[in-house]
PDB file of C-alpha atoms in Angstrom:
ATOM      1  CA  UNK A   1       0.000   0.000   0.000  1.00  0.00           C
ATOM      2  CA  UNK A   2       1.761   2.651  -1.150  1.00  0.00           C
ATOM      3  CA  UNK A   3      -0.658   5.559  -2.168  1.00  0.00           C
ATOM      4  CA  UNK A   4      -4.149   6.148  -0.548  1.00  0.00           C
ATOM      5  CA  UNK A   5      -6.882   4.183  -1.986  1.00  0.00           C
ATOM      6  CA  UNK A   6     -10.235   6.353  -1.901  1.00  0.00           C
ATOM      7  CA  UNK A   7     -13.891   4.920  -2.145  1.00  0.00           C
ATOM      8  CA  UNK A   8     -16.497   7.506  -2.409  1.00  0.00           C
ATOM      9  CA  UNK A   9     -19.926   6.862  -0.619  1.00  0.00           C
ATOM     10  CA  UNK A  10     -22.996   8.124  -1.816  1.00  0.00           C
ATOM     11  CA  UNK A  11     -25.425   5.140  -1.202  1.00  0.00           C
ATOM     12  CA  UNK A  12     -25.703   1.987   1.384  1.00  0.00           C
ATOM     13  CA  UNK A  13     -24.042  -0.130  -1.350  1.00  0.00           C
ATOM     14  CA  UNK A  14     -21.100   1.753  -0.895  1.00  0.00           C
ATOM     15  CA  UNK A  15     -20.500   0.867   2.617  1.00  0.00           C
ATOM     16  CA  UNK A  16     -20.094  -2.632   1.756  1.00  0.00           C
ATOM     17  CA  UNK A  17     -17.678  -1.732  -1.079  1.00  0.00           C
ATOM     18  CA  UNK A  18     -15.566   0.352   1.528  1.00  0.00           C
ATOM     19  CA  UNK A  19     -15.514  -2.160   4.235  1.00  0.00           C
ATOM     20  CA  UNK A  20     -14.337  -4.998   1.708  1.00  0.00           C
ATOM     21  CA  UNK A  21     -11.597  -2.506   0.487  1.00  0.00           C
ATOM     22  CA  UNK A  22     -10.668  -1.636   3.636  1.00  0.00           C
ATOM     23  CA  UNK A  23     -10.553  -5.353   4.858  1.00  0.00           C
ATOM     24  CA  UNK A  24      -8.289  -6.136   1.457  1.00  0.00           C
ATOM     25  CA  UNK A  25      -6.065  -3.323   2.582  1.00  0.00           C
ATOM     26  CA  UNK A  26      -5.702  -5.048   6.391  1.00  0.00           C
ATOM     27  CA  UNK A  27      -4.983  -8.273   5.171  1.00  0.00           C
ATOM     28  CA  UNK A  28      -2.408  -6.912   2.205  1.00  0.00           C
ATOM     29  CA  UNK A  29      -0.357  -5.040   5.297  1.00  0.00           C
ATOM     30  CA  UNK A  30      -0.367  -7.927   7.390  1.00  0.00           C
ATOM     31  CA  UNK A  31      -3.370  -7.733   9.533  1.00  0.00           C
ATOM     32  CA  UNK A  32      -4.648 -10.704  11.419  1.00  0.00           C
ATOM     33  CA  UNK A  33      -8.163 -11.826  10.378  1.00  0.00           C
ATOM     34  CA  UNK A  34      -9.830 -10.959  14.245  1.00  0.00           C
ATOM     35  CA  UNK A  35      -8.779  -7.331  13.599  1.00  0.00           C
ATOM     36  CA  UNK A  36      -9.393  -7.177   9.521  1.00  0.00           C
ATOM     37  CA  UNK A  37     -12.978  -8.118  10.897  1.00  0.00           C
ATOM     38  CA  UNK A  38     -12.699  -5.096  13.559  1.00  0.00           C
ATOM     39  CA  UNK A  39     -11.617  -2.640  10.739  1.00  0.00           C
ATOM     40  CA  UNK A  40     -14.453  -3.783   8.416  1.00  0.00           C
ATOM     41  CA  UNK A  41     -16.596  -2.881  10.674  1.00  0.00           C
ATOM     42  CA  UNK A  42     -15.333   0.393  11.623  1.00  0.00           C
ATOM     43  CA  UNK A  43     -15.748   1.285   8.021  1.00  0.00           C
ATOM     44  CA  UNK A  44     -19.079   0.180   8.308  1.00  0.00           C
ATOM     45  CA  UNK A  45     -20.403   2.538  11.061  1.00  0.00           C
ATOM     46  CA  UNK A  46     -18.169   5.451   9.434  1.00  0.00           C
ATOM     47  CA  UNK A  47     -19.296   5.061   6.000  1.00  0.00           C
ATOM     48  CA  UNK A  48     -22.996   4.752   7.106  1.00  0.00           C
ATOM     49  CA  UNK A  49     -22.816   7.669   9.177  1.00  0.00           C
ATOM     50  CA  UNK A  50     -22.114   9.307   6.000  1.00  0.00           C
ATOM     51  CA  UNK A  51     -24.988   7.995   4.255  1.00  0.00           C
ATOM     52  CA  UNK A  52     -27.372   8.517   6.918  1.00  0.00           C
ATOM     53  CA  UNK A  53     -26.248  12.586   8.088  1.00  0.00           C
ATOM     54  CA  UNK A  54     -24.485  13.832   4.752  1.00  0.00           C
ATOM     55  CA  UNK A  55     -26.224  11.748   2.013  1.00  0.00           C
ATOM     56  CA  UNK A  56     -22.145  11.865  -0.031  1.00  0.00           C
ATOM     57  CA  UNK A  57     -19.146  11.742   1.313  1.00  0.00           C
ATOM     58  CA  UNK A  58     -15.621   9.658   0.692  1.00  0.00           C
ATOM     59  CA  UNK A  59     -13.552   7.205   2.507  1.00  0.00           C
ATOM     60  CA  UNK A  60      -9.621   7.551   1.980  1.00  0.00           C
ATOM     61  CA  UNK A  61      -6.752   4.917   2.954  1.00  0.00           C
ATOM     62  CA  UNK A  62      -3.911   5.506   3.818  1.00  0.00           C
ATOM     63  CA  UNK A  63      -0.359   4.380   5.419  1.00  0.00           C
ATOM     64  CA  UNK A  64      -0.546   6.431   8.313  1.00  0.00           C
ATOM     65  CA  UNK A  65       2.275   8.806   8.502  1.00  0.00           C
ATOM     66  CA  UNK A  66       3.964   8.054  11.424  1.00  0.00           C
ATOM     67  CA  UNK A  67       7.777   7.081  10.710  1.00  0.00           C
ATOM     68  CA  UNK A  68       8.545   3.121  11.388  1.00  0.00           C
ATOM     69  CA  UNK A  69       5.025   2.493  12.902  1.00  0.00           C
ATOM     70  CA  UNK A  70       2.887   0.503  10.442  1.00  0.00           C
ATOM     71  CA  UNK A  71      -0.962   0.294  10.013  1.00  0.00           C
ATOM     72  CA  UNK A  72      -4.174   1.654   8.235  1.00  0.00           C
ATOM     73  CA  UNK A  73      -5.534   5.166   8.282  1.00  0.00           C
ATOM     74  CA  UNK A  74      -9.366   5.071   7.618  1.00  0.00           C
ATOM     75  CA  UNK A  75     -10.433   8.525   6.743  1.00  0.00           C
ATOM     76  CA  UNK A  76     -14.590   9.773   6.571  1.00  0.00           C
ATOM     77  CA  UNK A  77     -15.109  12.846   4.890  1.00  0.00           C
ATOM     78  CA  UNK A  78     -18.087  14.131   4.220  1.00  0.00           C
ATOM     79  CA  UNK A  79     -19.099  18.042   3.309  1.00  0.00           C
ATOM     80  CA  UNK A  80     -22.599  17.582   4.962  1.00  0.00           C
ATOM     81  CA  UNK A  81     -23.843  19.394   7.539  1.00  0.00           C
ATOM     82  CA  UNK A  82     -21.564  18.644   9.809  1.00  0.00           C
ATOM     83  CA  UNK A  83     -21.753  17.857  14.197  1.00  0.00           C
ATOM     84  CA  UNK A  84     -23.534  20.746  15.922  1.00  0.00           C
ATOM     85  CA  UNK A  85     -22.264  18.416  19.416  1.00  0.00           C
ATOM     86  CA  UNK A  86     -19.768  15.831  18.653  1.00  0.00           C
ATOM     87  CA  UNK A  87     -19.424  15.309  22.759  1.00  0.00           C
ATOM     88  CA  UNK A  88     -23.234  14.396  22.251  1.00  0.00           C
ATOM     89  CA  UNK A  89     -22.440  12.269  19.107  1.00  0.00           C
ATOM     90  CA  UNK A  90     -19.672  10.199  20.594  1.00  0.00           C
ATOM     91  CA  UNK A  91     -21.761   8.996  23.594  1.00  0.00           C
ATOM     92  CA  UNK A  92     -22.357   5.730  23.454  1.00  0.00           C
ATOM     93  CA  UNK A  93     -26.089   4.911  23.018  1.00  0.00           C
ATOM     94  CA  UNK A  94     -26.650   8.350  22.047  1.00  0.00           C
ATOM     95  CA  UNK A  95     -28.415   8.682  18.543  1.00  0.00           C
ATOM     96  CA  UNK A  96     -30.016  11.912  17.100  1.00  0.00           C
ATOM     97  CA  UNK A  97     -32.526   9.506  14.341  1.00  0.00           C
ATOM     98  CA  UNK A  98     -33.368   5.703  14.317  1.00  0.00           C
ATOM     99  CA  UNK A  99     -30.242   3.679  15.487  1.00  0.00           C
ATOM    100  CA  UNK A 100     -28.635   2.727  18.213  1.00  0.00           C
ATOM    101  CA  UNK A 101     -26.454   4.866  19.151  1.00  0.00           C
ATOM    102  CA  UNK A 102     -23.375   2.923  18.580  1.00  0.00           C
ATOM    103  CA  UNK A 103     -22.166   4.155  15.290  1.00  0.00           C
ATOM    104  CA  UNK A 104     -19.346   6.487  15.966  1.00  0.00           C
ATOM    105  CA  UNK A 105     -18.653   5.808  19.537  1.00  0.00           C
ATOM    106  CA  UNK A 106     -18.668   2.102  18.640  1.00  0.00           C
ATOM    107  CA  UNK A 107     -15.957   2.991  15.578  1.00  0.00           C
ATOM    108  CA  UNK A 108     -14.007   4.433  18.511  1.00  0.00           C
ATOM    109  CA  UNK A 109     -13.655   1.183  20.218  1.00  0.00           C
ATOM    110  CA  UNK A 110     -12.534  -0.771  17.842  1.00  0.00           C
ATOM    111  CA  UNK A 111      -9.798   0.946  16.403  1.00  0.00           C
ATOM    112  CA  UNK A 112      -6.401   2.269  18.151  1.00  0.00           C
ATOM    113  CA  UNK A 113      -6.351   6.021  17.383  1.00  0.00           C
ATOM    114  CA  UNK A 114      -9.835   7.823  16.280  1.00  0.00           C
ATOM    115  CA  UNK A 115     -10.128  11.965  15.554  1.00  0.00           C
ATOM    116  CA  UNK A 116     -13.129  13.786  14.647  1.00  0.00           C
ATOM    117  CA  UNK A 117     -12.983  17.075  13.295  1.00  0.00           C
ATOM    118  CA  UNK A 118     -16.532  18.604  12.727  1.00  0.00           C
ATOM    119  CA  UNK A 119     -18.180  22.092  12.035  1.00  0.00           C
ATOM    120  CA  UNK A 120     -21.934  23.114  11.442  1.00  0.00           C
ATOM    121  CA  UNK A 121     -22.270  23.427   8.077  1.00  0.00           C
ATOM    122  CA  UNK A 122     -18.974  22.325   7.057  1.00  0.00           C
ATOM    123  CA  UNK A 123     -18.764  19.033   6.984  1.00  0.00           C
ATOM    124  CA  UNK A 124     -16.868  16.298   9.246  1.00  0.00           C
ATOM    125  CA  UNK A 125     -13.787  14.329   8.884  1.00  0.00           C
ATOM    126  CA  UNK A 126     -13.086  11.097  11.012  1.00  0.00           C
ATOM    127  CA  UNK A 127      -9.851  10.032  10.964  1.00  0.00           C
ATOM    128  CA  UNK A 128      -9.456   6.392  12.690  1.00  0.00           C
ATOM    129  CA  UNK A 129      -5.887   4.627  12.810  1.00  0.00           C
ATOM    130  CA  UNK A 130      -5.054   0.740  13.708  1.00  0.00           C
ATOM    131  CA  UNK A 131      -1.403  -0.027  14.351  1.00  0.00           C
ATOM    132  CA  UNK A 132       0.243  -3.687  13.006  1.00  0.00           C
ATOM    133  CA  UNK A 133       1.101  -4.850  16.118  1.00  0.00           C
ATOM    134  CA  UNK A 134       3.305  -7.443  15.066  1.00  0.00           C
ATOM    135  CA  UNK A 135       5.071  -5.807  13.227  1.00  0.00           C
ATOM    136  CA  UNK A 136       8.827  -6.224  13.389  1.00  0.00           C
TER     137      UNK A 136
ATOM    138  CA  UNK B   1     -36.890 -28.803   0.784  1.00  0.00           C
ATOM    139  CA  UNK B   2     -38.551 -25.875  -1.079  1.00  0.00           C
ATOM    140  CA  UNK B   3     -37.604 -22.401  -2.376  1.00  0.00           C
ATOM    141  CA  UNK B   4     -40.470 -20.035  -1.520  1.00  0.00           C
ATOM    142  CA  UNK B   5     -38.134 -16.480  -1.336  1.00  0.00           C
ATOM    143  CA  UNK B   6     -39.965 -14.509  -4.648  1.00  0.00           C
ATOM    144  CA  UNK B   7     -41.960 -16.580  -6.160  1.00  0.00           C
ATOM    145  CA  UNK B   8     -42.728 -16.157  -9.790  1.00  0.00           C
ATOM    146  CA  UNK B   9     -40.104 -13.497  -9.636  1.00  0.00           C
ATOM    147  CA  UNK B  10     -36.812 -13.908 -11.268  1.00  0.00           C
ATOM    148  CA  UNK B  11     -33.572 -13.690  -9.205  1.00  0.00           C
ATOM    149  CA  UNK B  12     -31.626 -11.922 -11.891  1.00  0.00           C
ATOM    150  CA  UNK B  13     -34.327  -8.439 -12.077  1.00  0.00           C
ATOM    151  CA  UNK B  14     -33.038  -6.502  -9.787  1.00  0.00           C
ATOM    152  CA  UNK B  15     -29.014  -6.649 -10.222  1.00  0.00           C
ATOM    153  CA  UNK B  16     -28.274  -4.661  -7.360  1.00  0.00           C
ATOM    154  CA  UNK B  17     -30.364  -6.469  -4.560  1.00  0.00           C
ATOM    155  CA  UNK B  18     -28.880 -10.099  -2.994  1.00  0.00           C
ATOM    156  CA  UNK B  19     -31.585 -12.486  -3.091  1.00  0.00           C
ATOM    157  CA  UNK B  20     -31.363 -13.820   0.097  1.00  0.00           C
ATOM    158  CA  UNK B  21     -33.249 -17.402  -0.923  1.00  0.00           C
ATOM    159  CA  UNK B  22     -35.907 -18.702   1.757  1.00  0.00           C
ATOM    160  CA  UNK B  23     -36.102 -22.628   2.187  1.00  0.00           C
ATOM    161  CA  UNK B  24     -39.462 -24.134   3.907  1.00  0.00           C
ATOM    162  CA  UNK B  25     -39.025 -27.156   5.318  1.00  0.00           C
ATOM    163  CA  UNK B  26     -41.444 -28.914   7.821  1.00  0.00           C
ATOM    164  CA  UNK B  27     -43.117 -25.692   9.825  1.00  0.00           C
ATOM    165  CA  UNK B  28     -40.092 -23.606   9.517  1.00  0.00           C
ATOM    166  CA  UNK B  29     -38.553 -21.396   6.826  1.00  0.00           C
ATOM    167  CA  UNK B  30     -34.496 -21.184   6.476  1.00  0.00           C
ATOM    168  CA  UNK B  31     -33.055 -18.037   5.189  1.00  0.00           C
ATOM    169  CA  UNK B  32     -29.631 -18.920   4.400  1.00  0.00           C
ATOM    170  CA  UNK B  33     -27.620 -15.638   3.432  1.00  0.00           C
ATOM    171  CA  UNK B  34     -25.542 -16.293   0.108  1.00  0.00           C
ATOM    172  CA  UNK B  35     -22.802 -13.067   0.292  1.00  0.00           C
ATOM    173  CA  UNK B  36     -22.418 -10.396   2.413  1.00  0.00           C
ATOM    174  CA  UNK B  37     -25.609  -8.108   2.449  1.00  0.00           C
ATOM    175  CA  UNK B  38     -26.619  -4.040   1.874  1.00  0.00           C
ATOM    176  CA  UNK B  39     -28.446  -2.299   4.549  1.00  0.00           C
ATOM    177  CA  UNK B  40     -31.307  -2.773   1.825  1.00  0.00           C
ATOM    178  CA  UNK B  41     -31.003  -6.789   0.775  1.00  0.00           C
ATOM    179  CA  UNK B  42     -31.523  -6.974   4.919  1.00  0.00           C
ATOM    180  CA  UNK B  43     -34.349  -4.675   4.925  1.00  0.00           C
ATOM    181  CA  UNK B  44     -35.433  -6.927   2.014  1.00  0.00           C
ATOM    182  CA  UNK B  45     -35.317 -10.224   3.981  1.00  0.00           C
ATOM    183  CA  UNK B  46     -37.208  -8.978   7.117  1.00  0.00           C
ATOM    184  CA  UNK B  47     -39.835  -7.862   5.168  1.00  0.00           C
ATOM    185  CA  UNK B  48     -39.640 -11.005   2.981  1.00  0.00           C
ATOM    186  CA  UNK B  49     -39.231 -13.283   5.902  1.00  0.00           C
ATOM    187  CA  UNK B  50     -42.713 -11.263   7.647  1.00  0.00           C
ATOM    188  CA  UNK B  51     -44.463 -12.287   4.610  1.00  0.00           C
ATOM    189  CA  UNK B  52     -43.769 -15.990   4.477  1.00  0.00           C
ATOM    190  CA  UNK B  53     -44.101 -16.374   7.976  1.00  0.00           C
ATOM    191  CA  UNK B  54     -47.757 -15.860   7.364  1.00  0.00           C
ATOM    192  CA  UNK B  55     -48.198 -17.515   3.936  1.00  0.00           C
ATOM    193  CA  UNK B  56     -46.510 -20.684   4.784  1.00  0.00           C
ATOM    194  CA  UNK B  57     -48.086 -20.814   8.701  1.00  0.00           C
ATOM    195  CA  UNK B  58     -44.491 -21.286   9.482  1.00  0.00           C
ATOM    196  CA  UNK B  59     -43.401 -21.598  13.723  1.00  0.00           C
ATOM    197  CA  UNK B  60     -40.198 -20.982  13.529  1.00  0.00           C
ATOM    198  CA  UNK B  61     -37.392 -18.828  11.534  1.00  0.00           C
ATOM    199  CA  UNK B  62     -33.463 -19.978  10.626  1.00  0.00           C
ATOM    200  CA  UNK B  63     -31.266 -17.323   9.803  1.00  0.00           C
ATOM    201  CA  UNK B  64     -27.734 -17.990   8.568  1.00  0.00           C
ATOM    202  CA  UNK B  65     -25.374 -15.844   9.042  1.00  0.00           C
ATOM    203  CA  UNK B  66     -22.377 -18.129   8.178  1.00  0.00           C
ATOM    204  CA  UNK B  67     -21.356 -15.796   5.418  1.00  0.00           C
ATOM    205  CA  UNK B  68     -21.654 -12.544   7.265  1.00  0.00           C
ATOM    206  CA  UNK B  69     -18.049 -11.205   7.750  1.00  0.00           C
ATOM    207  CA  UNK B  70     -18.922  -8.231   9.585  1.00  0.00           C
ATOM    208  CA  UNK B  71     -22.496  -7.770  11.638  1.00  0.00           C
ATOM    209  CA  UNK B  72     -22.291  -4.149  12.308  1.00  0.00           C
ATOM    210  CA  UNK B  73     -24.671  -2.233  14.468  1.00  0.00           C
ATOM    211  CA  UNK B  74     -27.273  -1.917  11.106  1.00  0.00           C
ATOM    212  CA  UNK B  75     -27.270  -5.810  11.127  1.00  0.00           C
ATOM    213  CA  UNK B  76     -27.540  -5.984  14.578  1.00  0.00           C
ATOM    214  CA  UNK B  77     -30.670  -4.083  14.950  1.00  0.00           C
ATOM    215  CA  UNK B  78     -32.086  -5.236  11.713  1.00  0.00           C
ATOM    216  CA  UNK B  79     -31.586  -9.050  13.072  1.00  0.00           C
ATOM    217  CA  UNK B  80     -33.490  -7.905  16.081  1.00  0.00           C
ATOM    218  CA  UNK B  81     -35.854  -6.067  14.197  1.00  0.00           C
ATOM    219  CA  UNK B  82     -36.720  -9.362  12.225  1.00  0.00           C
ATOM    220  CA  UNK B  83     -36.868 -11.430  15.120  1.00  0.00           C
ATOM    221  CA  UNK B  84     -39.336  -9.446  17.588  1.00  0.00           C
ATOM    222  CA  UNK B  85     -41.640  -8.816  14.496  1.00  0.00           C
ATOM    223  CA  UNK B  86     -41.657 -12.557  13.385  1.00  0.00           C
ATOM    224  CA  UNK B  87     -42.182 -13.588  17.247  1.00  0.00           C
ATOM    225  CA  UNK B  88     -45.671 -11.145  16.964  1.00  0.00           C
ATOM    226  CA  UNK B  89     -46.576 -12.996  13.720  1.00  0.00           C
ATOM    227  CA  UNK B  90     -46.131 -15.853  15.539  1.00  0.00           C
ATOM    228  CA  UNK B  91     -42.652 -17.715  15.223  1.00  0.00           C
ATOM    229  CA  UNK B  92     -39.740 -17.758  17.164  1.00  0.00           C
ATOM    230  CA  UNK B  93     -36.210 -17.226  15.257  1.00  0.00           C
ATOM    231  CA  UNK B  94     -32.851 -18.361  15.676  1.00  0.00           C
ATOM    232  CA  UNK B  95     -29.906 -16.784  13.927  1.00  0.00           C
ATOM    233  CA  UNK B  96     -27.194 -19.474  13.240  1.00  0.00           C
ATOM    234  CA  UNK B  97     -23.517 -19.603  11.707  1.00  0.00           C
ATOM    235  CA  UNK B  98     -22.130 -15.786  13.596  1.00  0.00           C
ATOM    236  CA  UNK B  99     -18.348 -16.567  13.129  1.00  0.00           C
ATOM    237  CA  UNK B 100     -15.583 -16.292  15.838  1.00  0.00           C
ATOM    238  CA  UNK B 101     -13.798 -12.736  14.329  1.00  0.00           C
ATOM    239  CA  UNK B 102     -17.695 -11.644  13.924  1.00  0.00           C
ATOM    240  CA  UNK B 103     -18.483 -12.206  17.714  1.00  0.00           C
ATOM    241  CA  UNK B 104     -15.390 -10.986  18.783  1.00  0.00           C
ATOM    242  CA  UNK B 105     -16.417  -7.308  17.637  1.00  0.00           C
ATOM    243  CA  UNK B 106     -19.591  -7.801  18.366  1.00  0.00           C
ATOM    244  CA  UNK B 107     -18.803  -7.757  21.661  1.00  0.00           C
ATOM    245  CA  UNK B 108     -16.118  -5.224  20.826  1.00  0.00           C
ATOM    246  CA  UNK B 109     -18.665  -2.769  19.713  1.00  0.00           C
ATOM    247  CA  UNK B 110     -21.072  -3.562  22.674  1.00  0.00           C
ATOM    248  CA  UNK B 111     -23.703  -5.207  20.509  1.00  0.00           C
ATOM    249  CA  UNK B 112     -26.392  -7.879  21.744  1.00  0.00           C
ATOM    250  CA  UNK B 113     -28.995 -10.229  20.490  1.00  0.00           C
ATOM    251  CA  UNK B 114     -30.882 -10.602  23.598  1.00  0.00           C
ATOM    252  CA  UNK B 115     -34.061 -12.113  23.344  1.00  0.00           C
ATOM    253  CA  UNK B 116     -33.135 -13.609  19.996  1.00  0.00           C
ATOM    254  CA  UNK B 117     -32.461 -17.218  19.727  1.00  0.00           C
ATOM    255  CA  UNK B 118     -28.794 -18.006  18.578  1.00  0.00           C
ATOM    256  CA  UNK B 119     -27.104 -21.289  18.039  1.00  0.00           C
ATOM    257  CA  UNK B 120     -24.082 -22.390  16.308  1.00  0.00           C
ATOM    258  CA  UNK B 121     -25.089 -23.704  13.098  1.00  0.00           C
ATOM    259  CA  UNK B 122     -28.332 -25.363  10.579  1.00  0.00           C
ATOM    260  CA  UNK B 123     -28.159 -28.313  13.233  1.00  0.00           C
ATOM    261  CA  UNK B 124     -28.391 -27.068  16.328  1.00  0.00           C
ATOM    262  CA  UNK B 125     -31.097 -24.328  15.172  1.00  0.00           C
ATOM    263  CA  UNK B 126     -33.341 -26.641  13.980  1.00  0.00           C
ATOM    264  CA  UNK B 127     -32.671 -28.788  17.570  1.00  0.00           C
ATOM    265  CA  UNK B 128     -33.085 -25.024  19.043  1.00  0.00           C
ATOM    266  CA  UNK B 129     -36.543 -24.976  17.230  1.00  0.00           C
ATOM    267  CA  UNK B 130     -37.836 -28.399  18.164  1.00  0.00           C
ATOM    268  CA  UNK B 131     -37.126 -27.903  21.483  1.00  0.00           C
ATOM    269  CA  UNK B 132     -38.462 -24.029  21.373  1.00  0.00           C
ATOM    270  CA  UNK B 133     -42.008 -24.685  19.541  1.00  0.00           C
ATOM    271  CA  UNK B 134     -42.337 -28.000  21.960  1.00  0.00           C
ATOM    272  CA  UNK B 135     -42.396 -25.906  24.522  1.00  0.00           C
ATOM    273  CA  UNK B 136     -44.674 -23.290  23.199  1.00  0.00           C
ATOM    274  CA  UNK B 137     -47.185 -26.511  22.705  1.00  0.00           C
ATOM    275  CA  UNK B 138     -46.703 -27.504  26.082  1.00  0.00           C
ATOM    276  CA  UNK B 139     -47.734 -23.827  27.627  1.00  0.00           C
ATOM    277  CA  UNK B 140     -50.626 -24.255  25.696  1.00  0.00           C
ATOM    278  CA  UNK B 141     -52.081 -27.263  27.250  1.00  0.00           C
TER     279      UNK B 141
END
């Protein structure tokens, strides 16, 4: 994986496409299958968020840029109308439609490093890291 | 066994959906999930698997999930979803086949099937079954 790999997301479809590049991604840099499954679905509450709060948006990955470390960078992007309280939207259980609440928060637990970056009206960017940890 | 998912309708019309095909055998129907599955193709099966339930008098519900390599929290609710509405038409489900790395977040990502029926595979769901719609007989005497 030398470049990023971006998979835009404009329907439900598309999440499955994303998590089954992402999981291709995992197991091409070395992942284990238990945590290829826990990226997958990752991707899968990411990219729906998308769908369901910003109707388009993009998932980008990446080698995270971090000197020897290895991994995957997972990035959401979306230019819709962005988090109004993203202390709200990251507590677990908490969900502003249908759902269950689980969606980001969950994403959150099951990778190592998760940012979200998120202004009314201007869109929101998740960017979610998991580190090879057998790497040598 | 029989095929009863669409029929009359063929699989190849709609080239975005997974059929998700829908065996009857003896009282109970067995939805045995082909690939992995859009938020819709699920929405499709609950509301496919409601309908049969009545047509076909079933009592109980498989679901097989064997092929499912993520259920995320979409799945999870829609499994529950399917299960407490086929329980009010009047059979109880069981959702067979969740694999180990599939659990394993699962419980990662705090998800649960309570009140669902779950066993490990085709087997012991339809033992799960038996021994579930025996039971419901019994209460009734």
């Amino acid at each position: 994986m030398l470049s990023e790999t971006r998979v835009p997301i404009a329907s439900a479809f598309d999440i499955v496409t994303a998590r089954q590049q992402g999981r291709s991604l995992a197991k091409e840099l070395g992942f284990e299958n238990a945590e290829m499954t826990l990226i997958a679905a990752a991707i899968s509450e990411v990219s729906r968020n998308i769908v369901e709060y910003a109707g388009h948006g993009v998932i980008i990955f990446q080698p995270p840029n971090n000197g020897a470390r290895r991994g995957l960078s997972v990035i959401a992007q979306d230019k819709g109308p962005g988090i109004p309280d993203i202390a709200k939207a990251m507590q677990y259980g908490y969900s502003s439609r249908r759902g269950l609440g689980v969606g980001l928060p969950g994403a959150k637990l099951l990778m190592d490093d998760f940012d979200i970056v998120s202004k009314a009206g201007d869109g929101t960017t998740v960017t979610m890291k998991k580190w090879l940890h057998n790497a040598k | 066994m029989l095929d009863v998912s669409n029929p009359g309708v063929p699989a190849d019309c709609e080239p975005f959906t997974m059929h998700v095909p829908i065996l009857k055998q003896r009282d109970y129907l067995i939805a045995s999930i082909q690939s992995v599955l859009s938020d819709e193709d699920l929405l499709q099966l609950r509301d496919d698997l409601s309908e049969r339930v009545g047509q076909y008098r079933s009592r109980g519900v498989i679901i097989d999930v064997t092929v499912l390599d993520v259920i995320d929290s979409f799945a999870t609710r829609t499994l529950r979803t399917i299960a407490h509405m086929l329980k009010l038409r009047g059979a109880d489900t069981v959702i067979v086949g969740i694999q180990p790395d599939v659990a394993f977040t699962m419980v990662q990502l705090g998800l649960t099937l309570e009140g669902i029926g779950t066993a490990l595979d085709l087997e012991e769901g339809l033992e799960y079954l038996d021994r579930q719609t025996r039971r419901n007989v019994h209460n009734v005497k």
